[in-house]
Coordinates of C-alpha atoms and ligand atoms in Angstrom, one line a residue:
M21 CA -7.0 -168.5 -12.7
D22 CA -4.3 -170.0 -10.4
I23 CA -1.2 -169.7 -12.3
T24 CA 1.2 -171.1 -9.8
R25 CA -0.4 -174.5 -9.9
P26 CA 1.7 -176.5 -12.4
K27 CA -0.4 -178.0 -15.5
I28 CA 0.4 -181.8 -16.1
L29 CA -0.9 -183.6 -19.2
C30 CA -1.2 -187.3 -18.6
V31 CA -1.4 -189.3 -21.9
D32 CA -2.8 -193.0 -21.7
D33 CA -5.2 -194.8 -23.8
E34 CA -6.3 -196.8 -20.6
P35 CA -9.0 -194.7 -18.8
A36 CA -8.2 -196.5 -15.5
N37 CA -4.5 -195.6 -15.6
L38 CA -5.2 -191.9 -16.1
K39 CA -7.8 -191.7 -13.0
I40 CA -5.0 -193.3 -10.9
L41 CA -2.7 -190.4 -12.0
E42 CA -5.2 -187.5 -12.0
K43 CA -6.2 -188.5 -8.4
L44 CA -2.7 -188.7 -7.1
L45 CA -1.6 -185.4 -8.9
V46 CA -4.6 -183.3 -8.2
S47 CA -4.4 -184.3 -4.3
N48 CA -0.8 -183.0 -4.6
G49 CA -1.7 -179.7 -5.9
Y50 CA -1.3 -180.1 -9.7
E51 CA -3.7 -179.2 -12.5
V52 CA -4.3 -182.1 -14.6
L53 CA -5.1 -182.3 -18.3
K54 CA -5.9 -185.8 -19.7
A55 CA -5.4 -187.1 -23.5
K56 CA -6.3 -190.9 -24.4
D57 CA -4.1 -190.9 -27.6
G58 CA -1.2 -189.1 -29.3
E59 CA -3.2 -186.9 -31.5
E60 CA -5.0 -185.7 -28.6
A61 CA -2.1 -185.2 -26.5
L62 CA -0.2 -183.1 -29.3
D63 CA -3.7 -180.8 -29.7
G64 CA -3.8 -180.3 -26.1
I65 CA 0.0 -179.5 -25.5
V66 CA -0.3 -176.8 -28.3
K67 CA -3.4 -175.1 -26.9
S68 CA -2.7 -174.9 -23.1
M69 CA 0.1 -174.0 -21.4
I70 CA 1.6 -177.4 -20.3
D71 CA 4.6 -177.7 -17.9
L72 CA 5.0 -181.5 -17.9
V73 CA 4.0 -184.4 -20.0
L74 CA 3.3 -188.0 -18.5
L75 CA 3.4 -190.0 -21.7
D76 CA 2.6 -193.8 -22.0
V77 CA 4.4 -195.4 -24.6
M78 CA 2.0 -198.0 -25.8
M79 CA -0.8 -196.1 -27.6
P80 CA -3.0 -196.5 -31.0
K81 CA -2.3 -194.3 -33.7
I82 CA 0.6 -192.3 -32.8
D83 CA 2.6 -194.1 -30.1
G84 CA 4.5 -192.3 -27.3
F85 CA 7.8 -192.2 -28.8
E86 CA 6.5 -190.3 -31.8
V87 CA 4.5 -187.9 -29.6
C88 CA 7.9 -187.1 -27.7
R89 CA 9.7 -186.6 -30.9
R90 CA 7.2 -184.1 -32.1
I91 CA 7.2 -182.4 -29.0
K92 CA 11.0 -182.2 -29.0
R93 CA 11.3 -181.0 -32.6
D94 CA 8.8 -178.2 -32.0
E95 CA 10.7 -174.9 -30.9
R96 CA 7.9 -173.8 -28.7
L97 CA 7.3 -177.0 -27.0
R98 CA 10.8 -178.4 -26.5
N99 CA 11.3 -177.2 -23.2
I100 CA 8.5 -178.9 -21.5
P101 CA 9.6 -182.0 -20.0
V102 CA 8.5 -185.3 -21.0
I103 CA 8.3 -188.4 -18.5
M104 CA 7.6 -191.6 -20.2
L105 CA 5.8 -194.6 -18.6
T106 CA 7.3 -197.8 -19.8
A107 CA 6.9 -201.3 -18.9
L108 CA 9.1 -202.4 -15.9
S109 CA 12.6 -203.7 -17.3
A110 CA 12.2 -202.7 -20.9
T111 CA 15.4 -201.3 -21.6
S112 CA 15.0 -201.1 -25.3
D113 CA 12.1 -198.8 -24.8
R114 CA 14.3 -196.7 -22.6
I115 CA 16.7 -196.4 -25.3
K116 CA 14.1 -195.4 -27.8
G117 CA 12.8 -193.0 -25.4
I118 CA 16.2 -191.3 -24.8
E119 CA 16.6 -191.0 -28.6
A120 CA 13.2 -189.4 -28.9
G121 CA 14.4 -186.7 -26.4
A122 CA 12.5 -187.8 -22.9
E123 CA 13.9 -186.3 -19.9
D124 CA 12.8 -189.4 -17.6
F125 CA 11.3 -192.7 -17.4
I126 CA 8.9 -194.3 -14.7
S127 CA 8.2 -197.9 -14.8
K128 CA 4.9 -199.4 -14.7
P129 CA 3.5 -200.3 -12.2
F130 CA 4.5 -197.1 -10.6
D131 CA 5.4 -196.1 -6.9
Q132 CA 3.2 -192.9 -6.3
G133 CA 6.1 -191.3 -4.0
E134 CA 8.6 -191.8 -7.1
V135 CA 6.2 -190.4 -9.6
L136 CA 5.9 -187.2 -7.5
A137 CA 9.5 -186.9 -6.5
R138 CA 10.3 -187.1 -10.4
I139 CA 7.7 -184.6 -11.4
R140 CA 8.8 -182.2 -8.8
M141 CA 12.5 -182.4 -10.0
L142 CA 11.7 -182.2 -13.5
L143 CA 9.3 -178.9 -12.8
K144 CA 12.1 -177.3 -10.9
M145 CA 14.7 -177.9 -13.6
K146 CA 12.0 -176.6 -16.1
T147 CA 11.6 -173.3 -13.9
L148 CA 15.3 -173.0 -14.0
N149 CA 15.6 -173.4 -17.6
D150 CA 12.8 -171.0 -18.4
R151 CA 14.3 -168.5 -16.0
L152 CA 17.6 -168.9 -17.8
N153 CA 16.1 -168.5 -21.4
H154 CA 13.9 -165.6 -20.1
A155 CA 17.3 -163.9 -18.9
Y156 CA 18.9 -164.6 -22.2
D157 CA 15.9 -163.0 -23.9
E158 CA 16.1 -159.9 -21.5
I159 CA 19.8 -159.4 -21.8
N160 CA 19.3 -159.5 -25.7
M161 CA 16.4 -157.1 -25.4
M162 CA 18.4 -154.8 -23.1
T163 CA 21.3 -154.7 -25.4
N164 CA 19.2 -153.9 -28.3
F165 CA 17.4 -151.2 -26.3
G166 CA 20.9 -149.8 -25.4
E167 CA 22.2 -149.9 -28.8
A168 CA 18.9 -148.2 -30.2
S169 CA 19.1 -145.4 -27.4
I170 CA 22.7 -144.5 -28.3
Q171 CA 22.1 -144.5 -32.2
S172 CA 19.1 -142.2 -31.8
F173 CA 20.8 -140.4 -29.1
D174 CA 20.3 -136.6 -29.8
P175 CA 21.7 -134.9 -26.6
L176 CA 20.2 -131.2 -27.3
N177 CA 16.8 -132.6 -28.0
F178 CA 16.5 -135.5 -25.3
A179 CA 13.0 -136.1 -24.2
F180 CA 13.4 -137.7 -21.0
F181 CA 9.6 -138.9 -20.8
S182 CA 9.3 -140.4 -24.2
K183 CA 12.6 -142.4 -23.2
V184 CA 10.8 -143.7 -20.2
D185 CA 7.7 -144.7 -22.3
A186 CA 10.2 -146.7 -24.2
V187 CA 11.3 -148.3 -21.2
V188 CA 7.9 -149.2 -20.0
E189 CA 7.3 -150.4 -23.6
H190 CA 10.0 -153.0 -23.1
I191 CA 9.3 -154.6 -19.6
I192 CA 5.6 -154.6 -19.5
R193 CA 3.1 -157.6 -20.4
K194 CA 1.9 -157.1 -24.1
A195 CA -0.3 -160.0 -24.6
A196 CA -2.9 -162.1 -22.8
G197 CA -1.6 -165.7 -22.1
T198 CA 1.9 -164.5 -21.2
F199 CA 3.1 -164.1 -17.5
D200 CA 6.7 -163.3 -17.4
E201 CA 6.4 -159.7 -17.7
P202 CA 4.5 -157.2 -15.3
Q203 CA 0.7 -156.6 -16.2
L204 CA 1.1 -152.8 -14.9
V205 CA 3.7 -150.4 -14.5
I206 CA 3.6 -147.2 -12.5
V207 CA 6.0 -144.3 -13.2
G208 CA 6.5 -141.2 -11.1
A209 CA 9.0 -138.3 -11.9
P210 CA 9.1 -134.6 -11.4
D211 CA 8.1 -132.4 -14.2
E212 CA 10.0 -129.2 -15.3
W213 CA 8.2 -127.5 -12.4
Q214 CA 9.5 -130.1 -9.8
A215 CA 5.8 -131.2 -9.6
W216 CA 5.6 -135.0 -9.3
Q217 CA 3.5 -136.6 -12.3
W218 CA 2.3 -140.3 -11.7
L219 CA 1.3 -142.5 -14.9
Q220 CA 0.0 -146.0 -14.8
Y221 CA 0.7 -147.9 -18.0
E222 CA -1.1 -151.0 -19.2
Y223 CA -1.5 -152.9 -22.2
V224 CA -5.2 -152.5 -23.6
S225 CA -6.2 -154.3 -26.8
S226 CA -2.5 -154.6 -27.8
K227 CA -1.9 -150.8 -27.4
L228 CA 0.1 -149.2 -24.5
N229 CA -2.2 -147.2 -22.5
S230 CA -1.1 -144.6 -20.1
L231 CA -3.4 -142.9 -17.5
P232 CA -2.6 -140.3 -14.6
L233 CA -2.5 -141.9 -11.4
N234 CA -3.9 -139.7 -8.6
L235 CA -1.5 -140.9 -5.7
D236 CA 1.9 -139.9 -4.5
L237 CA 3.7 -143.3 -3.9
R238 CA 6.8 -141.5 -2.5
Q239 CA 4.7 -141.1 0.8
G240 CA 4.9 -144.5 2.3
L241 CA 8.3 -145.7 0.8
N242 CA 11.7 -145.2 1.8
I243 CA 13.3 -143.1 -0.9
P244 CA 17.1 -143.0 -0.4
A245 CA 19.3 -140.3 -1.3
R246 CA 20.9 -142.5 -4.1
S247 CA 18.3 -145.1 -5.2
R248 CA 17.4 -148.5 -4.3
T249 CA 15.6 -151.4 -6.3
V250 CA 13.5 -153.8 -4.5
F251 CA 10.9 -156.4 -5.0
Y252 CA 8.0 -158.3 -3.1
N253 CA 6.0 -161.4 -3.6
E254 CA 2.7 -162.3 -2.2
N255 CA 4.1 -163.8 1.0
D256 CA 6.0 -160.6 1.8
R257 CA 2.7 -159.0 2.8
D258 CA 3.6 -158.6 6.4
Q259 CA 6.5 -156.3 5.4
P260 CA 5.1 -152.6 6.2
E261 CA 6.5 -151.2 3.1
F262 CA 4.8 -153.7 1.0
R263 CA 1.6 -153.9 2.9
W264 CA 1.4 -149.9 2.6
F265 CA 1.8 -150.2 -1.2
V266 CA -0.7 -153.0 -1.5
E267 CA -3.3 -151.2 0.5
T268 CA -2.7 -147.9 -0.9
L269 CA -3.1 -149.2 -4.7
A270 CA -6.2 -151.4 -3.4
G271 CA -7.6 -148.0 -2.5
A272 CA -7.1 -147.0 -6.1
G273 CA -8.8 -149.9 -7.4
I274 CA -5.6 -152.0 -8.2
A275 CA -5.3 -155.4 -6.8
V276 CA -1.4 -156.3 -6.2
A277 CA 0.0 -159.5 -6.2
N278 CA 3.8 -158.8 -6.4
M279 CA 6.0 -155.9 -7.6
A280 CA 9.5 -154.8 -8.2
C281 CA 10.6 -151.2 -8.1
Y282 CA 13.2 -148.7 -8.8
L283 CA 13.2 -145.8 -6.1
S284 CA 14.9 -142.5 -6.5
K285 CA 14.6 -138.8 -5.9
A286 CA 14.5 -138.2 -9.8
L287 CA 12.4 -141.4 -10.7
C288 CA 10.3 -144.2 -9.4
I289 CA 9.3 -147.0 -11.5
F290 CA 7.0 -150.1 -10.1
A291 CA 6.5 -153.1 -12.2
V292 CA 3.4 -154.7 -10.8
N293 CA 1.8 -158.1 -11.1
Y294 CA 4.4 -160.5 -12.9
G295 CA 2.4 -163.6 -13.6
R296 CA 5.0 -165.6 -11.4
D297 CA 7.1 -165.0 -8.5
V298 CA 9.3 -161.7 -8.9
T299 CA 12.9 -162.6 -8.6
R300 CA 16.3 -160.7 -7.9
H301 CA 16.8 -160.8 -11.6
D302 CA 13.6 -159.2 -12.3
A303 CA 14.8 -156.2 -10.1
S304 CA 18.0 -156.1 -11.9
V305 CA 16.6 -155.8 -15.1
L306 CA 14.4 -152.8 -14.2
N307 CA 17.4 -151.2 -12.9
S308 CA 19.5 -151.6 -15.7
F309 CA 16.8 -150.0 -17.9
V310 CA 16.4 -147.3 -15.7
M311 CA 20.4 -146.7 -15.4
Q312 CA 20.6 -146.4 -19.1
T313 CA 17.7 -143.9 -19.2
L314 CA 19.3 -141.8 -16.5
F315 CA 22.8 -142.0 -17.9
L316 CA 21.6 -140.8 -21.2
K317 CA 19.4 -138.0 -19.4
S318 CA 22.5 -137.1 -17.3
L319 CA 24.8 -137.3 -20.6
S320 CA 22.4 -135.0 -22.3
G321 CA 22.2 -132.4 -19.7
Q322 CA 25.9 -132.4 -19.3
I323 CA 26.4 -132.0 -23.0
R324 CA 23.5 -129.0 -23.1
E325 CA 25.6 -127.3 -20.5
T326 CA 28.8 -127.7 -22.3
E327 CA 26.9 -126.5 -25.4
H328 CA 25.5 -123.3 -23.5
A329 CA 29.1 -122.8 -22.2
F330 CA 30.5 -122.9 -25.8
E331 CA 27.8 -120.4 -27.1
Y332 CA 28.3 -118.1 -24.1
T333 CA 32.1 -117.9 -25.0
V334 CA 31.6 -117.3 -28.8
Y335 CA 29.3 -114.2 -27.7
A336 CA 31.7 -113.1 -25.2
L337 CA 34.6 -113.2 -27.8
A338 CA 32.6 -111.5 -30.3
R339 CA 31.6 -108.7 -28.0
A340 CA 35.2 -108.3 -27.1
S341 CA 36.0 -107.5 -30.8
E342 CA 33.6 -104.7 -30.7
A343 CA 35.2 -102.9 -27.7
N344 CA 36.5 -99.9 -30.3
D345 CA 33.3 -99.8 -32.2
E346 CA 30.5 -97.6 -31.7
D347 CA 28.2 -100.6 -31.8
T348 CA 26.9 -102.3 -28.9
G349 CA 26.7 -106.2 -29.0
N350 CA 23.4 -105.8 -31.0
H351 CA 25.3 -105.7 -34.4
I352 CA 26.6 -109.1 -34.0
L353 CA 23.4 -110.4 -32.9
R354 CA 21.5 -108.8 -35.6
V355 CA 23.9 -110.0 -38.2
G356 CA 23.6 -113.6 -36.9
E357 CA 19.9 -113.1 -37.4
Y358 CA 20.2 -111.9 -41.0
C359 CA 22.4 -114.7 -42.0
S360 CA 20.1 -117.4 -40.5
A361 CA 17.1 -115.8 -42.4
I362 CA 19.3 -116.1 -45.7
A363 CA 20.3 -119.5 -45.1
A364 CA 16.7 -120.6 -44.5
G365 CA 15.5 -118.8 -47.4
L366 CA 18.0 -120.6 -49.5
G367 CA 16.9 -123.8 -48.2
M368 CA 19.9 -124.7 -46.1
P369 CA 19.6 -127.3 -43.5
K370 CA 18.4 -126.0 -40.0
A371 CA 21.7 -127.0 -38.4
F372 CA 23.5 -124.7 -40.9
A373 CA 21.3 -121.9 -40.1
D374 CA 21.7 -122.4 -36.4
A375 CA 25.7 -122.6 -36.8
I376 CA 25.9 -119.5 -39.0
C377 CA 23.7 -117.7 -36.6
L378 CA 26.4 -118.3 -33.9
Q379 CA 29.4 -118.4 -35.7
S380 CA 28.8 -115.4 -37.9
T381 CA 29.1 -113.3 -34.8
L382 CA 33.0 -113.8 -34.8
H383 CA 33.4 -112.3 -38.4
D384 CA 35.2 -109.1 -37.2
V385 CA 37.0 -110.6 -34.1
G386 CA 40.0 -109.6 -35.8
K387 CA 39.6 -106.1 -35.5
I388 CA 41.0 -106.6 -32.1
H389 CA 44.3 -106.3 -33.7
V390 CA 43.6 -103.4 -35.6
H391 CA 44.7 -99.9 -34.1
P392 CA 41.8 -97.9 -32.7
D393 CA 42.9 -94.9 -34.3
I394 CA 42.2 -96.5 -37.6
L395 CA 39.0 -98.0 -36.5
K396 CA 37.6 -94.8 -35.2
K397 CA 39.0 -92.3 -37.9
P398 CA 36.1 -90.1 -38.9
G399 CA 37.3 -89.8 -42.5
K400 CA 38.6 -91.8 -45.4
L401 CA 41.5 -94.0 -44.4
T402 CA 45.1 -93.7 -46.1
P403 CA 46.4 -96.6 -48.4
E404 CA 48.5 -97.7 -45.4
E405 CA 45.7 -97.7 -42.9
W406 CA 43.3 -99.3 -45.4
A407 CA 46.1 -102.0 -45.8
E408 CA 46.2 -102.7 -42.2
M409 CA 42.4 -102.6 -41.9
K410 CA 42.1 -105.2 -44.5
K411 CA 44.0 -107.6 -42.3
H412 CA 41.2 -108.0 -39.9
T413 CA 39.8 -110.9 -41.9
T414 CA 43.4 -112.9 -41.5
Y415 CA 43.8 -111.8 -37.9
G416 CA 40.5 -113.1 -37.0
A417 CA 41.2 -116.4 -38.8
T418 CA 44.1 -116.6 -36.6
I419 CA 42.5 -115.7 -33.3
I420 CA 39.7 -118.3 -33.9
G421 CA 42.4 -121.0 -35.0
E422 CA 41.8 -124.7 -36.1
Q423 CA 39.2 -125.4 -33.3
P424 CA 37.0 -127.9 -35.6
R425 CA 33.8 -126.6 -33.7
L426 CA 34.6 -123.0 -35.1
A427 CA 35.8 -124.0 -38.5
M428 CA 32.8 -122.0 -40.0
A429 CA 33.8 -119.0 -37.9
Q430 CA 37.2 -119.1 -39.3
R431 CA 36.0 -119.3 -42.9
I432 CA 33.6 -116.5 -42.2
S433 CA 36.2 -114.4 -40.9
L434 CA 38.5 -115.0 -43.8
S435 CA 35.9 -114.7 -46.5
H436 CA 33.4 -112.0 -45.7
H437 CA 34.9 -109.5 -47.5
E438 CA 35.5 -111.5 -50.7
R439 CA 33.5 -110.4 -53.6
W440 CA 31.6 -112.8 -56.2
D441 CA 33.3 -110.8 -59.2
G442 CA 36.8 -111.5 -57.4
G443 CA 37.5 -107.9 -56.5
G444 CA 37.4 -108.6 -52.6
Y445 CA 40.0 -109.2 -50.1
P446 CA 42.2 -110.9 -48.5
N447 CA 42.6 -113.4 -51.1
G448 CA 40.4 -112.1 -54.1
L449 CA 38.4 -115.3 -54.5
K450 CA 35.8 -115.7 -56.9
G451 CA 32.4 -117.1 -57.3
E452 CA 31.8 -120.4 -55.5
H453 CA 35.3 -120.4 -54.4
I454 CA 34.1 -118.3 -51.6
P455 CA 32.6 -120.3 -48.8
I456 CA 28.8 -119.7 -48.9
E457 CA 28.6 -118.7 -45.4
G458 CA 31.1 -115.8 -46.3
R459 CA 28.8 -115.1 -49.5
I460 CA 25.9 -114.9 -47.2
L461 CA 27.6 -112.9 -44.5
N462 CA 28.8 -110.4 -47.0
I463 CA 25.5 -109.0 -47.7
A464 CA 24.4 -109.2 -44.0
D465 CA 27.3 -107.2 -42.6
Q466 CA 26.9 -104.7 -45.3
Y467 CA 23.3 -104.3 -44.6
D468 CA 23.9 -103.6 -40.9
A469 CA 27.0 -101.4 -41.7
L470 CA 25.0 -99.1 -43.8
R471 CA 22.0 -99.0 -41.6
N472 CA 24.3 -97.7 -38.6
R473 CA 26.3 -94.5 -38.1
R474 CA 30.1 -95.2 -38.1
A475 CA 32.9 -92.8 -37.4
Y476 CA 33.4 -92.6 -41.1
K477 CA 29.7 -92.5 -42.3
P478 CA 26.2 -91.7 -41.5
A479 CA 23.3 -94.1 -40.8
F480 CA 21.2 -94.7 -43.7
D481 CA 17.4 -95.8 -43.7
H482 CA 16.2 -99.0 -45.0
Q483 CA 15.3 -97.9 -48.6
T484 CA 18.7 -96.2 -49.2
T485 CA 20.5 -99.2 -47.9
C486 CA 18.5 -101.6 -50.1
R487 CA 19.2 -99.1 -53.0
I488 CA 23.0 -99.2 -52.4
I489 CA 22.9 -103.2 -52.0
I490 CA 20.3 -103.8 -55.1
E491 CA 21.5 -101.0 -57.4
G492 CA 25.0 -100.2 -56.3
D493 CA 26.5 -96.9 -55.3
G494 CA 29.9 -97.0 -56.9
R495 CA 31.7 -98.5 -53.9
T496 CA 29.1 -101.2 -53.5
L497 CA 28.1 -103.0 -56.9
P498 CA 25.4 -106.0 -57.4
S499 CA 28.4 -107.9 -59.0
H500 CA 30.0 -108.1 -55.6
F501 CA 27.2 -110.5 -54.5
D502 CA 26.4 -114.1 -55.0
P503 CA 23.2 -113.9 -57.2
D504 CA 21.3 -116.4 -55.3
V505 CA 22.1 -114.4 -51.9
L506 CA 21.3 -111.2 -53.6
R507 CA 17.8 -112.5 -55.0
M508 CA 17.2 -113.8 -51.5
F509 CA 17.9 -110.5 -50.1
K510 CA 15.7 -108.8 -52.4
E511 CA 12.8 -111.2 -51.6
S512 CA 13.3 -110.9 -48.0
H513 CA 14.7 -107.4 -47.0
G514 CA 11.5 -106.8 -45.0
R515 CA 12.6 -109.4 -42.7
F516 CA 16.1 -107.5 -42.7
E517 CA 14.1 -104.3 -41.5
E518 CA 12.3 -106.5 -38.9
I519 CA 15.4 -107.8 -37.5
Y520 CA 17.0 -104.4 -37.5
E521 CA 14.1 -102.5 -35.8
K522 CA 13.8 -105.0 -33.2
R523 CA 17.4 -105.0 -32.1
K524 CA 18.2 -101.4 -32.6
D525 CA 21.1 -100.0 -30.5
Ligands
C2E607 P1 32.1 -101.9 -41.2 O1 32.3 -100.4 -41.0 O2 31.6 -102.8 -40.5 O3 31.8 -102.1 -42.7 C1 31.4 -103.3 -43.3 C2 31.2 -103.2 -44.8 O4 30.0 -102.6 -45.1 C3 32.3 -102.4 -45.7 O5 33.2 -103.3 -45.9 C4 31.6 -102.1 -46.7 O6 31.4 -103.2 -47.6 C5 30.0 -101.9 -46.1 N1 30.1 -100.4 -46.0 C6 30.1 -99.7 -44.8 N2 30.0 -98.5 -45.1 C7 29.5 -98.3 -46.3 C8 29.2 -97.2 -47.2 O7 29.2 -96.1 -46.5 N3 29.0 -97.4 -48.4 C9 29.3 -98.7 -48.9 N4 28.7 -98.7 -50.3 N5 29.4 -99.8 -48.2 C10 29.7 -99.6 -47.0 P2 34.8 -102.8 -46.2 O8 34.9 -101.7 -47.2 O9 35.5 -104.0 -46.6 O10 35.3 -102.4 -44.8 C11 35.9 -103.2 -43.8 C12 35.9 -102.2 -42.5 O11 37.0 -101.3 -42.6 C13 34.5 -101.7 -42.0 O12 33.6 -102.2 -41.4 C14 35.3 -100.3 -41.2 O13 35.6 -101.0 -39.9 C15 36.5 -100.1 -41.9 N6 36.3 -98.8 -43.0 C16 36.0 -99.3 -44.3 N7 36.0 -98.0 -44.7 C17 36.6 -97.1 -43.8 C18 36.7 -95.4 -43.7 O14 36.4 -94.8 -44.6 N8 37.1 -95.0 -42.5 C19 37.0 -95.6 -41.6 N9 37.5 -95.2 -40.3 N10 37.1 -97.2 -41.4 C20 36.8 -97.5 -42.5
SIN608 C1 12.8 -164.5 -14.9 O1 13.0 -163.2 -15.4 O2 12.0 -165.1 -15.7 C2 13.4 -164.6 -13.8 C3 14.4 -164.9 -13.3 C4 15.9 -165.3 -13.3 O3 16.5 -165.6 -14.5 O4 16.2 -165.6 -12.2
SIN609 C1 37.7 -97.8 -48.3 O1 38.9 -97.6 -48.7 O2 37.2 -97.1 -47.6 C2 36.7 -98.9 -48.9 C3 37.4 -99.1 -50.2 C4 36.6 -100.4 -50.8 O3 35.2 -100.5 -50.4 O4 37.2 -101.1 -51.7
FE610 FE1 34.6 -107.1 -41.6

């Protein structure tokens, strides 16, 4: 099918007139469809993609004015230009025609040169109009795409390739009979091992289909350090780059008429075989989509990096607090893991489990301010020493400060020695007044402290530790713990032992 040949519908009840018009138009490169009355005309115009209508006024059944009115009332058809063929000097007909929405008039008997000139002018106008409407649609689509991208943006779980799929989904031709979009999209990008992967996308029975393409299209193309966007049409075949592209794809069984592409060292996208000439606008639409995607990718990378730096800093600070403990950094890692196991067991969201795993590592950061002689004292503490020791909770809250990202760590530092029965410190909080993260940490911290040797105590095995926590030993009592957290510990103490064994000092 030659889609560049404009289709003109000629409507006249006189076969002789139709013949003359047909001869003239066909010999000037137009495709001609004919209708002998209004009904046939409306039928034909809906069924075929008509570019222009030449409409006689005088017809039986529905006259030309009514046909024109119906065309202009129809959302899908109103952009098709209508030229009315009127009798010479019939001014009232012209007024009626203008009211019916006709774009132009030709008086009969007509001058062939005039007919052709007016048709050319109106077709040009229609093309510009179509492009303008199409550009509006694309701006809308891009805005929607951008909005959706930002709303669903999850920087820590950003999947670049699924975003590329979404871009392809937006630019590719989805249905037979439409021509504005490319029929084929080819995407190339390096995978996580820096090996370039190429995919070709096409709509097959209304589903987006992607197949690996066994070609590296970077070879014959100039890929600049930054990026470039180019487009080529059929008559650019003498350009070496486009010729190379056409020949290479021909070798893979793909016939190329035109293309727009975005080329960079991080991503190449080719939009191939638009059903019309490709324009600068198409190239810039492609460029905008790619830019949005690369922007989100880079943003996601930066956020991930910041997140890693944040985690690293939290661990570094947590390790600093242990300088005077006999523990190595493994105590803080184990406590984090017990906490996230309890949180998961209690059905808390994964985000909470992840946060407590990281932020619980700061629970004893306040010990930095407690004198090493107290921390390392082999025996029981004097009342003064104990009063100072208990302050590690509030010292920690001060060190961590009011940073919102560390709000949980601050609550944990302050509440990890509170007891469910109200007998803990520093505030003697009771029951649910103690933040849940503090209640979870209290059991996790004690399990690990009991398992390890301290200056003031020997190490206990798993059984002994469980007995102290579950049954109590006088110092520790079951009433100290949140009953839900204690039940969770009873159900999952095996997991505690696993974590301890895995990360033994
Ligand atoms: P830590 O050594 O990390 O112990 C944390 C918590 O585990 C203790 O909080 C306590 O609830 C529990 N725990 C530790 N060892 C035992 C034990 O032998 N039996 C029982 N039933 N529970 C134990 P707590 O009591 O609030 O102590 C907070 C911190 O104060 C301890 O952290 C430790 O650094 C220090 N501390 C506590 N008692 C002594 C002591 O007698 N001598 C010295 N030098 N330091 C002590
Ligand atoms: C289009 O995308 O239909 C074409 C172009 C334009 O608006 O210039
Ligand atoms: C201690 O004085 O060593 C601890 C007292 C307590 O656990 O309340
Ligand atoms: Fe503590």
